[in-house]
PDB file of C-alpha atoms in Angstrom:
ATOM      1  CA  MET B   1       0.151  -0.148   0.205  1.00  0.00           C
ATOM      2  CA  SER B   2       2.190   3.078  -1.250  1.00  0.00           C
ATOM      3  CA  SER B   3       2.285   5.991   1.131  1.00  0.00           C
ATOM      4  CA  ARG B   4       2.166   8.315  -1.654  1.00  0.00           C
ATOM      5  CA  VAL B   5      -1.539   8.050  -1.812  1.00  0.00           C
ATOM      6  CA  SER B   6      -3.047  10.447  -0.184  1.00  0.00           C
ATOM      7  CA  SER B   7      -6.889  10.267   0.785  1.00  0.00           C
ATOM      8  CA  PRO B   8      -9.327  12.319  -1.377  1.00  0.00           C
ATOM      9  CA  ASP B   9     -10.853  15.335   0.124  1.00  0.00           C
ATOM     10  CA  VAL B  10     -13.814  14.594   1.813  1.00  0.00           C
ATOM     11  CA  GLY B  11     -15.033  18.460   2.630  1.00  0.00           C
ATOM     12  CA  GLU B  12     -17.354  18.179   5.783  1.00  0.00           C
ATOM     13  CA  ALA B  13     -17.399  14.635   5.656  1.00  0.00           C
ATOM     14  CA  GLY B  14     -14.322  14.270   7.107  1.00  0.00           C
ATOM     15  CA  GLY B  15     -13.207  17.646   7.787  1.00  0.00           C
ATOM     16  CA  GLU B  16     -10.060  18.158  10.692  1.00  0.00           C
ATOM     17  CA  PRO B  17     -12.208  20.468  12.744  1.00  0.00           C
ATOM     18  CA  PHE B  18     -14.664  17.519  13.453  1.00  0.00           C
ATOM     19  CA  TRP B  19     -11.930  15.152  14.214  1.00  0.00           C
ATOM     20  CA  ARG B  20     -10.701  17.737  16.569  1.00  0.00           C
ATOM     21  CA  ALA B  21     -13.369  18.502  18.520  1.00  0.00           C
ATOM     22  CA  LEU B  22     -13.940  14.604  19.236  1.00  0.00           C
ATOM     23  CA  LEU B  23     -10.228  13.552  19.823  1.00  0.00           C
ATOM     24  CA  PRO B  24      -7.881  14.560  22.647  1.00  0.00           C
ATOM     25  CA  GLY B  25      -4.298  16.449  21.545  1.00  0.00           C
ATOM     26  CA  ASP B  26      -2.472  13.143  22.067  1.00  0.00           C
ATOM     27  CA  VAL B  27      -4.636  10.823  20.185  1.00  0.00           C
ATOM     28  CA  LEU B  28      -3.872  11.148  16.540  1.00  0.00           C
ATOM     29  CA  HIS B  29      -6.116   9.888  13.495  1.00  0.00           C
ATOM     30  CA  SER B  30      -6.499   9.665   9.785  1.00  0.00           C
ATOM     31  CA  ALA B  31      -9.852   9.685   8.315  1.00  0.00           C
ATOM     32  CA  GLY B  32     -11.536   9.728   4.787  1.00  0.00           C
ATOM     33  CA  PHE B  33     -13.090   8.141   2.073  1.00  0.00           C
ATOM     34  CA  ALA B  34     -10.983   4.897   0.754  1.00  0.00           C
ATOM     35  CA  PRO B  35      -8.604   5.850  -2.263  1.00  0.00           C
ATOM     36  CA  LYS B  36      -8.926   3.945  -5.205  1.00  0.00           C
ATOM     37  CA  THR B  37      -6.139   1.693  -5.254  1.00  0.00           C
ATOM     38  CA  LEU B  38      -5.241  -0.111  -1.893  1.00  0.00           C
ATOM     39  CA  SER B  39      -3.572  -3.225  -0.818  1.00  0.00           C
ATOM     40  CA  LEU B  40      -2.742  -5.563   2.098  1.00  0.00           C
ATOM     41  CA  THR B  41       0.201  -7.465   3.529  1.00  0.00           C
ATOM     42  CA  ALA B  42       0.419 -11.280   3.097  1.00  0.00           C
ATOM     43  CA  ALA B  43       0.152 -11.343   7.179  1.00  0.00           C
ATOM     44  CA  GLU B  44      -3.372  -9.148   6.972  1.00  0.00           C
ATOM     45  CA  LEU B  45      -4.891 -11.175   4.406  1.00  0.00           C
ATOM     46  CA  ALA B  46      -4.233 -14.043   6.101  1.00  0.00           C
ATOM     47  CA  SER B  47      -5.371 -13.038   8.953  1.00  0.00           C
ATOM     48  CA  LEU B  48      -8.747 -11.946   7.322  1.00  0.00           C
ATOM     49  CA  GLY B  49      -9.329 -15.068   6.103  1.00  0.00           C
ATOM     50  CA  PRO B  50     -12.061 -15.842   3.494  1.00  0.00           C
ATOM     51  CA  ALA B  51     -14.040 -12.760   2.287  1.00  0.00           C
ATOM     52  CA  GLY B  52     -15.876 -11.116  -0.667  1.00  0.00           C
ATOM     53  CA  GLU B  53     -14.830  -7.500  -2.742  1.00  0.00           C
ATOM     54  CA  SER B  54     -16.627  -5.503  -0.156  1.00  0.00           C
ATOM     55  CA  ARG B  55     -15.395  -6.893   3.077  1.00  0.00           C
ATOM     56  CA  ARG B  56     -11.695  -6.834   1.600  1.00  0.00           C
ATOM     57  CA  ARG B  57     -12.254  -3.077   0.807  1.00  0.00           C
ATOM     58  CA  GLU B  58     -13.245  -2.083   3.678  1.00  0.00           C
ATOM     59  CA  PHE B  59     -10.695  -4.090   6.054  1.00  0.00           C
ATOM     60  CA  ALA B  60      -7.728  -2.556   3.409  1.00  0.00           C
ATOM     61  CA  ALA B  61      -9.241   1.058   3.635  1.00  0.00           C
ATOM     62  CA  GLY B  62      -8.977   0.901   7.738  1.00  0.00           C
ATOM     63  CA  ARG B  63      -5.635  -0.413   7.202  1.00  0.00           C
ATOM     64  CA  TRP B  64      -4.393   2.083   5.122  1.00  0.00           C
ATOM     65  CA  HIS B  65      -5.673   5.060   7.583  1.00  0.00           C
ATOM     66  CA  ALA B  66      -4.277   3.068  10.518  1.00  0.00           C
ATOM     67  CA  ARG B  67      -0.855   3.077   8.670  1.00  0.00           C
ATOM     68  CA  ALA B  68      -1.212   7.092   7.457  1.00  0.00           C
ATOM     69  CA  ALA B  69      -2.289   7.643  11.240  1.00  0.00           C
ATOM     70  CA  LEU B  70       1.285   5.643  12.577  1.00  0.00           C
ATOM     71  CA  ALA B  71       3.151   7.476  10.062  1.00  0.00           C
ATOM     72  CA  ARG B  72       2.147  10.604  12.470  1.00  0.00           C
ATOM     73  CA  ILE B  73       3.551   9.276  15.556  1.00  0.00           C
ATOM     74  CA  GLY B  74       6.856   8.194  13.705  1.00  0.00           C
ATOM     75  CA  HIS B  75       6.152   4.695  12.961  1.00  0.00           C
ATOM     76  CA  ASP B  76       6.952   3.217   9.467  1.00  0.00           C
ATOM     77  CA  ALA B  77       4.326   1.398   7.696  1.00  0.00           C
ATOM     78  CA  ALA B  78       4.387  -2.370   9.003  1.00  0.00           C
ATOM     79  CA  ASP B  79       1.777  -5.214   9.121  1.00  0.00           C
ATOM     80  CA  LEU B  80      -1.429  -4.756  10.662  1.00  0.00           C
ATOM     81  CA  PRO B  81      -2.935  -8.427  11.019  1.00  0.00           C
ATOM     82  CA  ARG B  82      -6.334  -9.288  12.893  1.00  0.00           C
ATOM     83  CA  THR B  83      -5.293 -10.845  16.551  1.00  0.00           C
ATOM     84  CA  PRO B  84      -7.590 -13.455  17.636  1.00  0.00           C
ATOM     85  CA  ARG B  85     -10.166 -10.823  18.720  1.00  0.00           C
ATOM     86  CA  GLY B  86     -10.508  -9.211  15.611  1.00  0.00           C
ATOM     87  CA  ALA B  87      -8.896  -6.243  16.372  1.00  0.00           C
ATOM     88  CA  PRO B  88      -5.568  -4.781  14.936  1.00  0.00           C
ATOM     89  CA  ALA B  89      -1.735  -6.188  16.053  1.00  0.00           C
ATOM     90  CA  TRP B  90      -0.523  -2.796  16.635  1.00  0.00           C
ATOM     91  CA  PRO B  91       2.937  -1.834  17.268  1.00  0.00           C
ATOM     92  CA  ALA B  92       4.734  -2.515  20.574  1.00  0.00           C
ATOM     93  CA  GLY B  93       4.092   1.288  22.224  1.00  0.00           C
ATOM     94  CA  VAL B  94       1.206   1.570  20.442  1.00  0.00           C
ATOM     95  CA  VAL B  95      -3.066   1.325  21.001  1.00  0.00           C
ATOM     96  CA  GLY B  96      -5.667   1.898  18.635  1.00  0.00           C
ATOM     97  CA  SER B  97      -8.545   1.640  16.634  1.00  0.00           C
ATOM     98  CA  ILE B  98     -10.308   1.829  13.374  1.00  0.00           C
ATOM     99  CA  ALA B  99     -13.995   2.194  12.393  1.00  0.00           C
ATOM    100  CA  HIS B 100     -15.451   2.250   8.343  1.00  0.00           C
ATOM    101  CA  SER B 101     -18.777   2.369   6.987  1.00  0.00           C
ATOM    102  CA  ALA B 102     -20.405   3.094   3.781  1.00  0.00           C
ATOM    103  CA  ILE B 103     -21.657   6.519   3.157  1.00  0.00           C
ATOM    104  CA  ASP B 104     -22.850   7.532   0.031  1.00  0.00           C
ATOM    105  CA  GLY B 105     -22.240   4.336  -1.654  1.00  0.00           C
ATOM    106  CA  ARG B 106     -18.029   4.208  -0.830  1.00  0.00           C
ATOM    107  CA  VAL B 107     -16.342   3.094   1.841  1.00  0.00           C
ATOM    108  CA  PHE B 108     -15.346   6.122   4.638  1.00  0.00           C
ATOM    109  CA  ALA B 109     -12.617   4.906   7.069  1.00  0.00           C
ATOM    110  CA  VAL B 110     -11.129   6.017  10.363  1.00  0.00           C
ATOM    111  CA  ALA B 111      -8.290   4.736  12.618  1.00  0.00           C
ATOM    112  CA  VAL B 112      -7.034   6.403  15.950  1.00  0.00           C
ATOM    113  CA  VAL B 113      -3.189   5.521  17.337  1.00  0.00           C
ATOM    114  CA  ALA B 114      -1.711   7.174  20.615  1.00  0.00           C
ATOM    115  CA  SER B 115       1.028   6.001  22.780  1.00  0.00           C
ATOM    116  CA  SER B 116       0.341   3.282  25.383  1.00  0.00           C
ATOM    117  CA  ARG B 117       2.177   5.744  27.932  1.00  0.00           C
ATOM    118  CA  HIS B 118      -0.752   7.815  27.817  1.00  0.00           C
ATOM    119  CA  TYR B 119      -3.817   4.890  26.973  1.00  0.00           C
ATOM    120  CA  ASP B 120      -4.355   1.493  27.844  1.00  0.00           C
ATOM    121  CA  ARG B 121      -7.143   1.168  25.064  1.00  0.00           C
ATOM    122  CA  LEU B 122      -8.696   2.950  22.565  1.00  0.00           C
ATOM    123  CA  GLY B 123     -12.119   2.468  20.582  1.00  0.00           C
ATOM    124  CA  VAL B 124     -13.490   4.527  17.898  1.00  0.00           C
ATOM    125  CA  ASP B 125     -16.982   4.348  16.089  1.00  0.00           C
ATOM    126  CA  LEU B 126     -18.768   5.810  12.940  1.00  0.00           C
ATOM    127  CA  GLU B 127     -22.473   5.346  11.710  1.00  0.00           C
ATOM    128  CA  PRO B 128     -24.208   6.904   8.325  1.00  0.00           C
ATOM    129  CA  ARG B 129     -26.303   9.513   9.560  1.00  0.00           C
ATOM    130  CA  HIS B 130     -29.782   8.161   9.709  1.00  0.00           C
ATOM    131  CA  ARG B 131     -33.034   7.740  11.774  1.00  0.00           C
ATOM    132  CA  ILE B 132     -33.201   4.524  13.486  1.00  0.00           C
ATOM    133  CA  PRO B 133     -36.940   3.152  14.098  1.00  0.00           C
ATOM    134  CA  ALA B 134     -38.149   3.662  17.387  1.00  0.00           C
ATOM    135  CA  ARG B 135     -39.036  -0.135  17.746  1.00  0.00           C
ATOM    136  CA  ASP B 136     -35.292  -0.914  17.548  1.00  0.00           C
ATOM    137  CA  TRP B 137     -34.016   1.047  20.614  1.00  0.00           C
ATOM    138  CA  PRO B 138     -34.858  -1.349  22.961  1.00  0.00           C
ATOM    139  CA  GLU B 139     -32.214  -3.488  21.323  1.00  0.00           C
ATOM    140  CA  LEU B 140     -29.470  -0.854  20.988  1.00  0.00           C
ATOM    141  CA  LEU B 141     -29.786   0.795  24.440  1.00  0.00           C
ATOM    142  CA  CYS B 142     -29.790  -0.164  28.352  1.00  0.00           C
ATOM    143  CA  ALA B 143     -33.093   0.778  30.142  1.00  0.00           C
ATOM    144  CA  ASP B 144     -31.306   4.181  31.731  1.00  0.00           C
ATOM    145  CA  GLU B 145     -30.409   5.536  28.210  1.00  0.00           C
ATOM    146  CA  LEU B 146     -33.704   4.509  26.947  1.00  0.00           C
ATOM    147  CA  SER B 147     -35.003   6.702  29.887  1.00  0.00           C
ATOM    148  CA  ALA B 148     -33.094   9.536  29.092  1.00  0.00           C
ATOM    149  CA  VAL B 149     -33.753   9.770  25.383  1.00  0.00           C
ATOM    150  CA  ALA B 150     -37.375   9.541  26.455  1.00  0.00           C
ATOM    151  CA  THR B 151     -36.674  12.954  28.551  1.00  0.00           C
ATOM    152  CA  LEU B 152     -36.017  14.625  25.097  1.00  0.00           C
ATOM    153  CA  SER B 153     -38.250  16.007  22.462  1.00  0.00           C
ATOM    154  CA  VAL B 154     -39.526  13.575  19.683  1.00  0.00           C
ATOM    155  CA  ALA B 155     -37.530  15.758  17.406  1.00  0.00           C
ATOM    156  CA  HIS B 156     -33.971  15.143  18.794  1.00  0.00           C
ATOM    157  CA  ARG B 157     -34.802  11.481  19.823  1.00  0.00           C
ATOM    158  CA  SER B 158     -33.251   9.444  16.997  1.00  0.00           C
ATOM    159  CA  LEU B 159     -29.995  11.233  16.571  1.00  0.00           C
ATOM    160  CA  ALA B 160     -29.495  10.990  20.263  1.00  0.00           C
ATOM    161  CA  VAL B 161     -30.194   6.849  19.948  1.00  0.00           C
ATOM    162  CA  LEU B 162     -27.811   7.017  17.138  1.00  0.00           C
ATOM    163  CA  GLN B 163     -24.877   8.852  19.101  1.00  0.00           C
ATOM    164  CA  LEU B 164     -25.453   6.842  22.342  1.00  0.00           C
ATOM    165  CA  TRP B 165     -24.956   3.344  20.136  1.00  0.00           C
ATOM    166  CA  CYS B 166     -22.057   4.804  18.707  1.00  0.00           C
ATOM    167  CA  ALA B 167     -20.426   5.610  21.977  1.00  0.00           C
ATOM    168  CA  LYS B 168     -21.241   2.269  23.162  1.00  0.00           C
ATOM    169  CA  GLU B 169     -19.314   0.827  20.059  1.00  0.00           C
ATOM    170  CA  ALA B 170     -16.509   2.603  20.774  1.00  0.00           C
ATOM    171  CA  ALA B 171     -16.877   1.696  24.126  1.00  0.00           C
ATOM    172  CA  THR B 172     -16.936  -1.924  23.548  1.00  0.00           C
ATOM    173  CA  LYS B 173     -13.995  -2.060  21.079  1.00  0.00           C
ATOM    174  CA  ALA B 174     -12.008  -0.201  23.483  1.00  0.00           C
ATOM    175  CA  GLY B 175     -11.934  -3.534  25.812  1.00  0.00           C
ATOM    176  CA  LEU B 176     -15.346  -2.309  28.039  1.00  0.00           C
ATOM    177  CA  GLY B 177     -18.089  -4.992  28.561  1.00  0.00           C
ATOM    178  CA  ASP B 178     -18.100  -8.078  27.734  1.00  0.00           C
ATOM    179  CA  GLY B 179     -18.208  -8.290  24.158  1.00  0.00           C
ATOM    180  CA  THR B 180     -21.454  -9.775  23.816  1.00  0.00           C
ATOM    181  CA  ASP B 181     -24.546  -7.740  24.602  1.00  0.00           C
ATOM    182  CA  VAL B 182     -23.249  -3.861  23.938  1.00  0.00           C
ATOM    183  CA  ARG B 183     -26.535  -2.819  25.743  1.00  0.00           C
ATOM    184  CA  ARG B 184     -24.726  -4.049  29.258  1.00  0.00           C
ATOM    185  CA  VAL B 185     -22.063  -1.106  28.647  1.00  0.00           C
ATOM    186  CA  ALA B 186     -24.179   1.595  29.954  1.00  0.00           C
ATOM    187  CA  VAL B 187     -23.296   5.529  28.363  1.00  0.00           C
ATOM    188  CA  ILE B 188     -23.471   8.450  30.914  1.00  0.00           C
ATOM    189  CA  ALA B 189     -24.076  11.608  29.088  1.00  0.00           C
ATOM    190  CA  GLU B 190     -25.726  14.995  28.946  1.00  0.00           C
ATOM    191  CA  THR B 191     -29.105  14.922  27.321  1.00  0.00           C
ATOM    192  CA  GLY B 192     -30.492  18.101  28.077  1.00  0.00           C
ATOM    193  CA  GLN B 193     -32.467  19.206  24.756  1.00  0.00           C
ATOM    194  CA  ALA B 194     -29.506  21.234  23.685  1.00  0.00           C
ATOM    195  CA  ALA B 195     -27.099  18.044  23.593  1.00  0.00           C
ATOM    196  CA  PHE B 196     -28.601  16.607  20.650  1.00  0.00           C
ATOM    197  CA  ALA B 197     -29.344  17.724  17.362  1.00  0.00           C
ATOM    198  CA  ARG B 198     -32.446  17.727  15.942  1.00  0.00           C
ATOM    199  CA  ASP B 199     -33.473  15.139  13.101  1.00  0.00           C
ATOM    200  CA  GLY B 200     -31.784  16.796  10.150  1.00  0.00           C
ATOM    201  CA  ASP B 201     -29.830  19.788  11.335  1.00  0.00           C
ATOM    202  CA  GLY B 202     -26.948  20.024  13.865  1.00  0.00           C
ATOM    203  CA  VAL B 203     -23.548  19.447  13.737  1.00  0.00           C
ATOM    204  CA  GLY B 204     -21.210  19.196  17.073  1.00  0.00           C
ATOM    205  CA  VAL B 205     -19.445  16.941  19.699  1.00  0.00           C
ATOM    206  CA  ARG B 206     -20.627  15.899  23.533  1.00  0.00           C
ATOM    207  CA  PRO B 207     -18.636  14.065  26.079  1.00  0.00           C
ATOM    208  CA  PHE B 208     -19.611  10.746  27.848  1.00  0.00           C
ATOM    209  CA  ALA B 209     -18.500   8.902  30.093  1.00  0.00           C
ATOM    210  CA  VAL B 210     -19.016   5.003  30.991  1.00  0.00           C
ATOM    211  CA  ARG B 211     -20.801   3.667  34.289  1.00  0.00           C
ATOM    212  CA  ALA B 212     -18.595   1.370  36.739  1.00  0.00           C
ATOM    213  CA  ALA B 213     -15.569   2.079  34.016  1.00  0.00           C
ATOM    214  CA  ARG B 214     -12.641   3.941  34.260  1.00  0.00           C
ATOM    215  CA  ALA B 215     -13.227   5.738  30.789  1.00  0.00           C
ATOM    216  CA  THR B 216     -14.108   8.730  28.952  1.00  0.00           C
ATOM    217  CA  GLY B 217     -15.348   9.607  25.573  1.00  0.00           C
ATOM    218  CA  ARG B 218     -17.147  12.305  23.049  1.00  0.00           C
ATOM    219  CA  MET B 219     -19.775  11.556  20.792  1.00  0.00           C
ATOM    220  CA  GLY B 220     -21.075  13.576  18.107  1.00  0.00           C
ATOM    221  CA  LEU B 221     -22.635  14.299  14.457  1.00  0.00           C
ATOM    222  CA  ALA B 222     -21.054  15.410  11.324  1.00  0.00           C
ATOM    223  CA  PRO B 223     -22.900  15.887   8.323  1.00  0.00           C
ATOM    224  CA  HIS B 224     -22.811  12.929   6.979  1.00  0.00           C
ATOM    225  CA  PHE B 225     -22.090  10.509  10.020  1.00  0.00           C
ATOM    226  CA  ALA B 226     -22.459   9.938  13.477  1.00  0.00           C
ATOM    227  CA  ALA B 227     -19.202   8.997  15.514  1.00  0.00           C
ATOM    228  CA  ALA B 228     -17.538   8.081  18.928  1.00  0.00           C
ATOM    229  CA  PHE B 229     -14.387   7.765  20.780  1.00  0.00           C
ATOM    230  CA  CYS B 230     -13.566   6.220  24.129  1.00  0.00           C
ATOM    231  CA  ALA B 231     -10.508   5.882  25.670  1.00  0.00           C
ATOM    232  CA  VAL B 232      -8.928   4.093  28.867  1.00  0.00           C
ATOM    233  CA  PRO B 233      -6.161   6.139  30.593  1.00  0.00           C
ATOM    234  CA  ALA B 234      -2.986   4.203  31.634  1.00  0.00           C
ATOM    235  CA  SER B 235      -3.198   2.064  34.692  1.00  0.00           C
ATOM    236  CA  VAL B 236       0.238   3.491  35.773  1.00  0.00           C
ATOM    237  CA  PRO B 237       1.310   6.380  33.617  1.00  0.00           C
ATOM    238  CA  ARG B 238       4.611   5.648  32.182  1.00  0.00           C
TER     239      ARG B 238
END
């Protein structure tokens, strides 16, 4: 995968201001639509296993952005195969996370990385900006989160659920919960009317915490997607 290929400009969809607001200053990232030409190392292909063209492209896009993010903290390109848990095998001294999704029919991916001196684990997630039917909310959120959403006006609820779901997914990627039921990862966030944009408008970032966990994060809306970031700080700063 050539380091000379640059990710296409995605305008507001992957704009730096959004990611700077979402991520702490010591967490670096690369985000954008996938370049047309992508490749994987032999180790990465072997770790992926049997997969269709769409899945291989998503996987390769994530690795492309992971290499770009690693370059920002001075790491040369490296193999990033999947571990048995499905997460990337990051270089020694680095923690990170990858997320990807289809936006407007194209693969959009983000990778975040940081020094393990500062964090034990990171998690990032993104989802296309869309309405989630109310009938599906109990399958995504725990009882306390559903109660918080119910305090919002109807116009705010759907995008609130989407952001909370992203936050729960990011927390799960950061190693919280048992990995089998995301609903068990309880997100605590401000739920006043001003905290969540109404359907069809608004861009912004807001903090959240994870109940009974040593972790915090941020979730937010860009024009075309919702995203969330979660971090578990280093147990003993190094």
